[in-house]
Coordinates of C-alpha atoms and ligand atoms in Angstrom, one line a residue:
M1 CA -30.2 -33.4 -11.1
A2 CA -26.8 -33.8 -9.5
R3 CA -26.7 -32.6 -5.9
R4 CA -24.7 -29.5 -5.1
R5 CA -21.5 -30.1 -3.2
P6 CA -20.2 -27.8 -0.6
M7 CA -17.5 -26.2 -2.7
D8 CA -19.6 -25.7 -5.8
Y9 CA -19.6 -22.0 -6.7
E10 CA -23.3 -21.6 -5.6
E11 CA -22.6 -23.0 -2.2
L12 CA -19.5 -20.9 -1.4
N13 CA -19.3 -18.3 1.4
E14 CA -21.1 -15.2 0.0
K15 CA -18.5 -13.0 1.7
V16 CA -15.8 -14.6 -0.4
K17 CA -17.8 -14.1 -3.6
K18 CA -18.6 -10.5 -2.8
A19 CA -15.0 -9.4 -2.1
Q20 CA -13.4 -7.6 -5.0
Y21 CA -9.7 -6.8 -5.7
A22 CA -9.3 -4.7 -8.8
V23 CA -5.5 -4.6 -8.7
R24 CA -5.7 -8.2 -10.1
G25 CA -9.1 -7.8 -11.7
E26 CA -10.5 -7.8 -15.3
L27 CA -7.7 -5.7 -16.7
Y28 CA -5.0 -7.8 -15.3
L29 CA -6.6 -11.0 -16.5
R30 CA -7.0 -9.6 -20.0
A31 CA -3.4 -8.4 -19.9
S32 CA -2.2 -11.9 -18.9
E33 CA -4.1 -13.4 -21.9
L34 CA -2.6 -10.9 -24.3
Q35 CA 0.8 -11.7 -22.9
K36 CA 0.2 -15.4 -23.5
E37 CA -0.7 -14.6 -27.1
G38 CA 2.7 -12.9 -27.5
K39 CA 1.9 -9.2 -27.0
K40 CA 4.4 -7.2 -25.0
I41 CA 2.6 -6.0 -21.8
I42 CA 3.9 -3.3 -19.5
F43 CA 2.4 -4.4 -16.1
T44 CA 1.8 -1.1 -14.3
N45 CA -1.2 -2.5 -12.4
V46 CA 0.7 -3.6 -9.3
G47 CA 3.3 -1.7 -7.1
N48 CA 5.8 -4.5 -7.6
P49 CA 9.1 -2.8 -8.3
H50 CA 11.4 -5.8 -8.8
A51 CA 9.0 -7.3 -11.3
L52 CA 9.7 -4.2 -13.4
G53 CA 13.4 -4.5 -13.2
Q54 CA 14.4 -2.7 -9.9
K55 CA 17.5 -4.3 -8.5
P56 CA 17.5 -5.5 -4.9
L57 CA 19.7 -3.7 -2.4
T58 CA 22.9 -5.7 -1.9
F59 CA 23.3 -5.6 1.9
P60 CA 20.0 -7.1 3.0
R61 CA 20.3 -9.9 0.4
Q62 CA 23.8 -10.7 1.6
V63 CA 22.6 -10.9 5.2
V64 CA 19.6 -13.1 4.3
A65 CA 21.7 -15.3 2.0
L66 CA 24.0 -16.0 4.8
C67 CA 21.1 -16.8 7.2
Q68 CA 19.6 -19.1 4.6
A69 CA 22.9 -20.9 4.0
P70 CA 24.6 -20.8 7.4
F71 CA 27.2 -23.3 6.2
L72 CA 28.7 -20.5 4.2
L73 CA 29.7 -18.9 7.5
D74 CA 32.0 -21.9 8.1
D75 CA 33.6 -21.6 4.7
P76 CA 37.2 -20.2 4.9
N77 CA 36.4 -18.1 1.8
V78 CA 33.3 -16.4 3.2
G79 CA 35.2 -13.2 3.7
L80 CA 36.0 -13.1 0.0
M81 CA 32.3 -13.3 -0.9
F82 CA 30.6 -11.3 1.8
P83 CA 31.6 -8.0 3.6
P84 CA 32.4 -8.3 7.3
D85 CA 29.4 -6.3 8.4
A86 CA 27.0 -8.6 6.6
I87 CA 28.7 -11.6 8.2
V88 CA 28.4 -10.1 11.6
R89 CA 24.8 -9.2 11.1
A90 CA 23.8 -12.6 9.8
K91 CA 25.5 -14.2 12.8
R92 CA 23.5 -11.9 15.1
Y93 CA 20.2 -12.8 13.5
L94 CA 21.0 -16.5 13.6
A95 CA 21.8 -16.2 17.3
M96 CA 18.4 -14.5 17.8
A97 CA 16.5 -17.3 15.9
P98 CA 17.0 -20.6 17.6
G99 CA 16.9 -23.2 14.8
G100 CA 17.6 -20.6 12.2
L101 CA 15.3 -19.8 9.2
G102 CA 13.8 -23.3 9.1
A103 CA 12.2 -23.0 12.5
Y104 CA 8.9 -21.2 13.4
S105 CA 9.6 -18.1 15.4
D106 CA 7.4 -16.6 18.1
A107 CA 4.0 -15.8 16.6
R108 CA 4.7 -12.1 17.2
G109 CA 8.1 -12.3 15.5
I110 CA 11.7 -12.6 16.7
P111 CA 12.0 -10.5 19.9
G112 CA 15.4 -9.1 18.9
I113 CA 14.0 -7.8 15.6
R114 CA 11.0 -6.4 17.3
K115 CA 13.4 -4.5 19.5
E116 CA 15.2 -3.2 16.3
V117 CA 11.8 -2.0 15.0
A118 CA 11.0 -0.3 18.4
D119 CA 14.4 1.5 18.2
F120 CA 13.7 2.7 14.7
I121 CA 10.3 4.0 15.7
H122 CA 11.8 5.8 18.7
K123 CA 14.4 7.4 16.6
R124 CA 11.9 8.4 13.9
D125 CA 9.3 9.9 16.2
G126 CA 11.2 10.9 19.2
Y127 CA 9.1 8.8 21.5
P128 CA 10.1 5.4 22.9
S129 CA 8.3 2.4 21.5
D130 CA 7.7 -0.9 23.3
P131 CA 8.7 -4.1 21.4
E132 CA 5.9 -6.0 23.1
L133 CA 3.4 -3.9 21.2
I134 CA 5.1 -4.6 17.8
Y135 CA 4.1 -7.7 15.9
L136 CA 5.9 -8.8 12.7
T137 CA 3.7 -9.9 9.9
D138 CA 3.8 -11.4 6.4
G139 CA 3.7 -8.0 4.7
A140 CA 1.5 -5.2 5.9
S141 CA -1.6 -6.9 4.4
K142 CA -1.7 -9.6 7.0
G143 CA -1.4 -7.0 9.8
V144 CA -4.4 -5.1 8.3
M145 CA -6.3 -8.3 8.1
Q146 CA -5.6 -9.2 11.7
M147 CA -6.7 -5.8 13.0
L148 CA -9.9 -5.7 10.9
N149 CA -10.7 -9.2 12.1
A150 CA -10.4 -8.1 15.7
I151 CA -12.5 -4.9 15.1
I152 CA -15.4 -6.1 12.9
R153 CA -18.0 -8.0 14.9
N154 CA -20.9 -7.8 12.5
E155 CA -22.3 -5.9 9.5
R156 CA -23.3 -3.0 11.7
D157 CA -19.6 -2.2 12.4
G158 CA -18.4 0.4 10.1
I159 CA -14.8 1.3 9.0
L160 CA -14.2 4.7 7.6
V161 CA -12.0 4.3 4.5
P162 CA -10.7 7.1 2.2
V163 CA -12.0 6.9 -1.3
P164 CA -10.3 6.5 -3.7
Q165 CA -8.8 3.7 -1.5
Y166 CA -6.4 0.7 -1.9
P167 CA -8.9 -2.2 -2.3
L168 CA -7.3 -4.3 0.4
Y169 CA -9.5 -2.4 2.7
S170 CA -12.8 -2.9 0.9
A171 CA -12.0 -6.5 0.2
I172 CA -11.1 -7.4 3.8
I173 CA -14.1 -5.5 5.2
S174 CA -16.3 -7.6 2.8
L175 CA -14.6 -10.8 3.8
F176 CA -15.1 -10.1 7.5
G177 CA -18.7 -9.0 6.9
G178 CA -18.3 -5.4 8.1
S179 CA -19.5 -2.1 6.5
L180 CA -17.3 0.2 4.6
V181 CA -18.0 3.8 5.3
P182 CA -16.4 5.8 2.5
Y183 CA -15.1 9.3 3.0
Y184 CA -14.1 11.1 -0.2
L185 CA -10.7 12.8 -0.7
E186 CA -10.7 16.1 -2.4
E187 CA -9.1 15.8 -5.8
E188 CA -9.1 19.6 -6.4
A189 CA -7.2 20.0 -3.1
N190 CA -4.6 17.5 -4.1
W191 CA -6.5 14.6 -2.5
N192 CA -6.4 16.1 0.9
L193 CA -8.7 15.0 3.8
D194 CA -11.9 17.1 4.0
F195 CA -13.5 16.9 7.4
A196 CA -16.9 18.1 6.2
N197 CA -16.8 14.9 4.0
I198 CA -15.8 12.8 7.0
R199 CA -18.4 14.1 9.3
Q200 CA -21.1 13.7 6.7
A201 CA -20.0 10.1 6.0
V202 CA -20.2 9.3 9.7
A203 CA -23.5 11.0 10.2
E204 CA -25.0 9.1 7.2
A205 CA -23.6 5.8 8.4
R206 CA -25.0 6.4 11.9
S207 CA -28.4 7.2 10.5
K208 CA -28.4 3.7 9.0
G209 CA -27.7 2.1 12.4
I210 CA -23.9 1.6 11.7
T211 CA -21.5 1.9 14.6
V212 CA -18.4 3.5 13.1
R213 CA -15.4 1.9 15.0
A214 CA -12.3 2.7 13.1
T215 CA -10.8 5.0 10.4
V216 CA -8.1 4.2 7.9
I217 CA -5.6 6.7 6.6
I218 CA -3.1 5.9 3.9
N219 CA -0.2 8.3 4.0
P220 CA 1.4 8.7 1.5
G221 CA -1.7 7.8 -0.4
N222 CA -2.5 4.9 -2.7
P223 CA -3.8 5.3 -5.4
T224 CA -3.8 9.1 -4.9
G225 CA -0.2 9.8 -4.1
Q226 CA -0.7 12.7 -1.7
C227 CA 1.4 13.4 1.4
L228 CA -0.8 14.5 4.3
S229 CA 0.1 17.6 6.2
E230 CA 0.8 17.5 9.9
A231 CA -2.2 19.8 10.5
N232 CA -4.4 17.4 8.5
I233 CA -3.3 14.4 10.6
R234 CA -3.7 16.3 13.8
E235 CA -7.3 17.1 12.9
L236 CA -7.9 13.5 12.2
V237 CA -6.4 12.3 15.4
R238 CA -8.6 14.8 17.3
Y239 CA -11.6 13.5 15.4
C240 CA -10.8 9.9 16.4
Y241 CA -10.6 11.1 20.0
H242 CA -13.9 12.8 20.0
E243 CA -15.7 10.1 18.0
N244 CA -14.0 7.2 19.8
L245 CA -12.5 5.6 16.7
V246 CA -9.5 3.4 16.3
L247 CA -7.0 4.9 13.9
L248 CA -5.5 2.5 11.4
A249 CA -2.5 4.3 9.9
D250 CA -1.2 2.7 6.8
E251 CA 2.2 4.2 6.4
V252 CA 3.8 1.6 4.0
Y253 CA 5.0 4.4 1.7
Q254 CA 6.8 6.4 4.3
Q255 CA 10.1 6.3 2.4
N256 CA 8.4 7.2 -0.9
V257 CA 8.2 11.0 -0.7
Y258 CA 9.0 13.1 -3.8
Q259 CA 8.4 16.7 -2.5
D260 CA 10.2 18.6 0.2
E261 CA 7.5 20.8 1.8
R262 CA 5.8 18.0 3.7
P263 CA 8.2 15.3 4.8
F264 CA 6.7 12.1 6.1
I265 CA 5.3 12.4 9.7
S266 CA 3.8 9.4 11.4
A267 CA 0.3 9.5 12.9
R268 CA 2.0 8.3 16.1
K269 CA 4.3 11.2 16.3
V270 CA 1.5 13.7 15.6
M271 CA -0.6 12.0 18.3
F272 CA 2.2 12.0 20.9
D273 CA 3.0 15.7 20.1
M274 CA -0.6 16.5 21.0
G275 CA -0.1 15.3 24.6
P276 CA -2.7 13.9 27.0
P277 CA -5.5 13.2 27.1
I278 CA -5.4 12.4 23.3
S279 CA -1.9 10.8 23.4
R280 CA -3.0 8.4 26.1
E281 CA -6.5 7.7 24.8
V282 CA -6.6 7.3 21.1
Q283 CA -6.1 3.7 20.0
L284 CA -3.8 3.6 17.1
V285 CA -2.3 0.8 15.0
S286 CA 0.4 1.7 12.5
F287 CA 1.5 -0.5 9.6
H288 CA 4.8 -0.8 7.7
T289 CA 6.3 -3.2 5.1
V290 CA 9.5 -4.2 3.3
S291 CA 7.5 -4.2 0.0
K292 CA 7.7 -0.5 -0.7
G293 CA 10.2 2.4 -0.3
Y294 CA 13.5 1.8 -2.1
W295 CA 13.4 -1.7 -0.9
G296 CA 10.5 -3.0 -3.0
E297 CA 11.0 -6.5 -1.5
C298 CA 7.4 -7.5 -2.1
G299 CA 8.0 -11.2 -2.5
Q300 CA 9.7 -11.5 0.9
R301 CA 6.5 -10.7 2.7
G302 CA 8.0 -8.7 5.6
G303 CA 5.9 -6.2 7.6
Y304 CA 5.0 -5.1 11.1
F305 CA 2.3 -3.3 13.0
E306 CA 2.6 -1.3 16.2
M307 CA -0.2 -0.9 18.7
T308 CA -0.6 2.2 20.8
N309 CA -3.1 2.5 23.7
L310 CA -4.5 -1.0 23.2
P311 CA -5.1 -2.7 26.6
P312 CA -3.0 -5.7 27.5
K313 CA -6.0 -8.1 27.3
T314 CA -6.6 -7.0 23.7
V315 CA -3.0 -7.4 22.9
D316 CA -3.1 -10.9 24.3
E317 CA -6.1 -11.8 22.1
I318 CA -4.2 -10.5 19.0
Y319 CA -1.2 -12.6 20.1
K320 CA -3.5 -15.7 20.4
V321 CA -4.9 -15.2 16.9
A322 CA -1.4 -14.7 15.5
S323 CA -0.4 -17.9 17.2
I324 CA -3.1 -19.9 15.3
V325 CA -1.1 -19.5 12.1
L326 CA 2.1 -20.2 14.1
S327 CA 4.6 -17.6 12.9
P328 CA 5.3 -14.9 10.3
N329 CA 7.8 -16.0 7.7
V330 CA 11.3 -15.7 9.2
P331 CA 13.3 -14.4 6.2
G332 CA 10.7 -11.6 5.9
Q333 CA 11.4 -10.7 9.5
I334 CA 15.2 -10.5 8.8
F335 CA 14.5 -8.1 5.9
M336 CA 12.5 -6.0 8.2
G337 CA 15.3 -6.0 10.8
V338 CA 17.8 -4.8 8.1
M339 CA 15.3 -2.2 6.8
V340 CA 14.8 -0.6 10.2
N341 CA 18.5 -1.0 11.1
P342 CA 20.4 -0.4 7.8
P343 CA 24.2 0.0 7.6
K344 CA 25.4 3.1 9.5
P345 CA 28.1 5.7 8.6
G346 CA 31.5 4.0 9.2
D347 CA 30.2 0.5 8.3
I348 CA 31.9 -1.1 5.3
S349 CA 28.6 -1.5 3.5
Y350 CA 27.3 2.0 4.2
P351 CA 28.6 3.8 1.0
K352 CA 27.2 1.1 -1.3
F353 CA 23.9 0.9 0.6
T354 CA 23.5 4.6 0.5
A355 CA 24.4 4.9 -3.2
E356 CA 21.9 2.2 -4.1
S357 CA 19.0 3.5 -2.1
K358 CA 19.6 7.1 -3.1
S359 CA 19.7 6.2 -6.8
I360 CA 16.4 4.4 -6.6
L361 CA 14.7 7.2 -4.7
E362 CA 16.0 9.9 -7.0
S363 CA 14.9 8.0 -10.0
L364 CA 11.4 7.5 -8.6
R365 CA 11.2 11.2 -8.0
R366 CA 12.1 11.9 -11.6
R367 CA 9.6 9.3 -12.8
A368 CA 6.8 10.8 -10.6
R369 CA 7.4 14.1 -12.3
M370 CA 7.7 12.7 -15.8
M371 CA 4.5 10.8 -15.4
T372 CA 2.4 13.6 -14.1
D373 CA 3.7 16.0 -16.8
G374 CA 3.1 13.3 -19.4
F375 CA -0.5 12.9 -18.3
N376 CA -1.2 16.6 -18.1
S377 CA 0.0 17.0 -21.7
C378 CA -2.8 14.8 -22.9
R379 CA -6.2 15.8 -24.1
N380 CA -8.9 15.6 -21.4
V381 CA -6.6 14.3 -18.8
V382 CA -5.8 16.1 -15.5
C383 CA -3.5 14.7 -13.0
N384 CA -2.3 15.7 -9.5
F385 CA 1.4 15.5 -8.9
T386 CA 2.5 12.2 -7.3
E387 CA 3.9 13.6 -4.0
G388 CA 4.5 10.2 -2.6
A389 CA 3.9 6.4 -2.9
M390 CA 4.2 4.7 -6.3
Y391 CA 1.2 5.6 -8.4
S392 CA -0.2 8.2 -10.7
F393 CA -4.0 8.6 -10.7
P394 CA -5.0 10.8 -13.6
Q395 CA -8.6 11.8 -14.1
I396 CA -9.8 10.9 -17.6
Q397 CA -12.6 13.2 -18.8
L398 CA -14.5 10.9 -21.1
P399 CA -16.7 12.4 -23.8
A400 CA -20.4 11.5 -23.5
R401 CA -20.1 9.3 -26.6
A402 CA -17.4 7.2 -25.1
I403 CA -19.5 6.7 -22.0
E404 CA -22.4 5.5 -24.3
A405 CA -20.1 3.3 -26.2
A406 CA -18.9 1.7 -23.0
K407 CA -22.5 1.1 -21.9
R408 CA -23.3 -0.6 -25.2
A409 CA -20.2 -2.8 -24.7
G410 CA -21.5 -3.7 -21.2
K411 CA -18.5 -2.1 -19.5
A412 CA -18.0 0.6 -16.9
A413 CA -16.7 3.6 -18.8
D414 CA -13.2 3.6 -17.2
V415 CA -12.9 -0.1 -17.7
F416 CA -13.7 0.4 -21.4
Y417 CA -11.1 3.1 -21.7
C418 CA -8.4 1.0 -19.9
L419 CA -9.2 -2.1 -22.0
K420 CA -8.8 0.0 -25.2
L421 CA -5.5 1.4 -23.8
L422 CA -4.3 -2.1 -23.1
E423 CA -5.2 -3.5 -26.5
A424 CA -3.6 -0.5 -28.3
T425 CA -0.4 -0.1 -26.3
G426 CA 0.1 -3.1 -24.0
I427 CA 0.0 -0.7 -20.9
S428 CA -1.9 -2.6 -18.2
T429 CA -3.5 -0.2 -15.7
V430 CA -6.3 -0.4 -13.1
P431 CA -9.6 1.5 -13.8
G432 CA -10.4 4.1 -11.1
S433 CA -13.6 2.3 -10.2
G434 CA -11.5 -0.4 -8.5
F435 CA -10.5 2.2 -5.9
G436 CA -13.8 4.1 -5.7
Q437 CA -14.4 7.5 -7.3
K438 CA -17.2 10.1 -7.3
E439 CA -20.1 9.3 -9.6
G440 CA -19.5 10.3 -13.2
V441 CA -15.8 10.9 -12.7
F442 CA -13.3 8.5 -14.2
H443 CA -9.6 7.7 -13.4
L444 CA -7.0 5.1 -14.0
R445 CA -4.1 4.1 -11.8
T446 CA -0.7 3.3 -13.1
T447 CA 2.5 2.8 -11.1
I448 CA 5.5 5.0 -11.7
L449 CA 7.7 1.9 -11.7
P450 CA 8.6 1.1 -15.3
A451 CA 12.3 1.6 -16.0
E452 CA 13.2 5.3 -16.3
E453 CA 14.6 4.9 -19.8
D454 CA 11.3 3.4 -21.0
F455 CA 9.3 6.5 -19.8
P456 CA 9.5 8.6 -23.0
T457 CA 8.2 5.7 -25.1
I458 CA 5.5 4.7 -22.6
M459 CA 4.2 8.3 -22.2
S460 CA 4.2 9.0 -25.9
S461 CA 2.4 5.8 -26.7
F462 CA -0.1 6.7 -24.0
K463 CA -0.6 10.1 -25.4
K464 CA -1.0 8.8 -28.9
F465 CA -3.7 6.4 -27.8
N466 CA -5.5 8.9 -25.5
D467 CA -5.6 11.8 -27.9
S468 CA -6.9 9.7 -30.8
F469 CA -9.4 8.0 -28.5
M470 CA -10.7 11.5 -27.5
E471 CA -10.6 12.6 -31.1
Q472 CA -12.7 9.6 -32.1
Y473 CA -15.4 10.1 -29.5
E474 CA -15.4 13.8 -29.4
G475 CA -15.4 14.1 -33.2
Y476 CA -18.2 11.6 -33.3
S477 CA -20.2 13.7 -30.8
R478 CA -20.0 16.8 -33.1
M479 CA -21.5 14.8 -35.9
Ligands
DCS501 N1 -1.1 -0.8 2.2 C1 -1.1 -0.2 1.0 C2 -1.5 1.2 1.0 C3 -0.6 -0.8 -0.1 O1 -0.5 -0.1 -1.3 C4 -0.1 -2.1 -0.1 C5 0.4 -2.8 -1.3 C6 -0.2 -2.7 1.2 C7 -0.7 -2.1 2.3 C8 0.3 -4.2 1.4 O2 1.6 -4.4 1.0 P1 2.4 -5.7 1.6 O3 1.4 -6.7 2.1 O4 3.2 -6.2 0.5 O5 3.2 -5.1 2.7 N2 0.0 -2.3 -2.5 C9 -0.5 -3.0 -3.6 C10 -0.8 -2.2 -4.8 O6 -1.7 -1.3 -4.8 N3 -0.2 -2.5 -5.8 O7 0.7 -3.5 -5.5 C11 0.5 -4.0 -4.2

């Protein structure tokens, strides 16, 4: 028998094999196959706005284009192609980045851009922010990875994660060999935090010998789309204080808010508003990105995290680990700089920038509404309104016969439903089980990102499929 080699499947790191990431899982793979066979697929499995036709904002692309091709700045016609404020901004970034975009930057990111981020946070929250505690990253994902890497020591270290959750968290906790401690969000209360659930989750974990060290919040929520109230966040911060937990605040959807009662409020502002001792004690790391909002620049991989109340020696260790991979990508850093410091009133590019961003955000708001209403008009489907983020997460109430049919097919019931939906309509979604859901309750996640003009067709094709699926399995059950 041939000997096993180190990278044969059987010999791989078990943690790698165990990690799961449903956003690009079975449904996505099947959708890709069908696409190769020539079927038209609507990829609503990933929050990837440009892939579904969203146009990039003009100003940041102009700035980055000039930084990428600095020889254009010496062209006598540059003023015919680029507005003067983009030219000024590109020159400023180039002056901040010795060697330009082709050189590694500091592992924490370009200091001048970290200062822009600190100014943005100060203005947003009303409390000054220190650029030394802000690290730029290749998207928020890398920041989350760095933090969980620093926190998780062994399998007894637990991280409280909301369920349903964005599977980045479960996957990374698996990769680093920690324990995920799930706390359920309350679907009937529009996916709000329920502290009885949190306390129970922590007590249960502790009884198994797990040290709960951190809690994650995703606000606005993915996949659940809720915007947390200030009171809810305050209670969570207080809980972190009492239970000695690091708070990891995933706030990548802070621009994506589609209701007016609860505007976005950062965990950091809530914590500082609470005053000492909490504001000086609770260790908080907040994450942001250029991938979401009305930017949607997912492929540029720009992000940052800000650390609050982490001691200098810890910050140094995180710097050291960031240094091992040298530097976050530099164009992504420039996108972040422009995102936190966009054109201001009076700038030449301001009217265009505002018109473009407003139009994207208003359309997302309309799409959030159309999608929720569309789902709620379907048989056996109930859906909370997408208050924020980019997703709709309807509950699909599957008849017993459908659940049995899924079992016979060797599939989880929601996977079975989503596969049938894909085959019938070309709509590629993610089954709720990829995010976690209560036993016996089924969901799917779709983005609200398809082009607005395609919505009526998509929703009616969904309804047609769903209602006849329900008809088939309910009718069958009456036989
Ligand atoms: N945090 C949350 C809550 C996210 O939804 C995502 C991306 C990220 C972090 C990481 O984004 P970046 O690394 O690009 O900054 N969301 C994925 C999703 O659910 N669909 O598409 C991407």
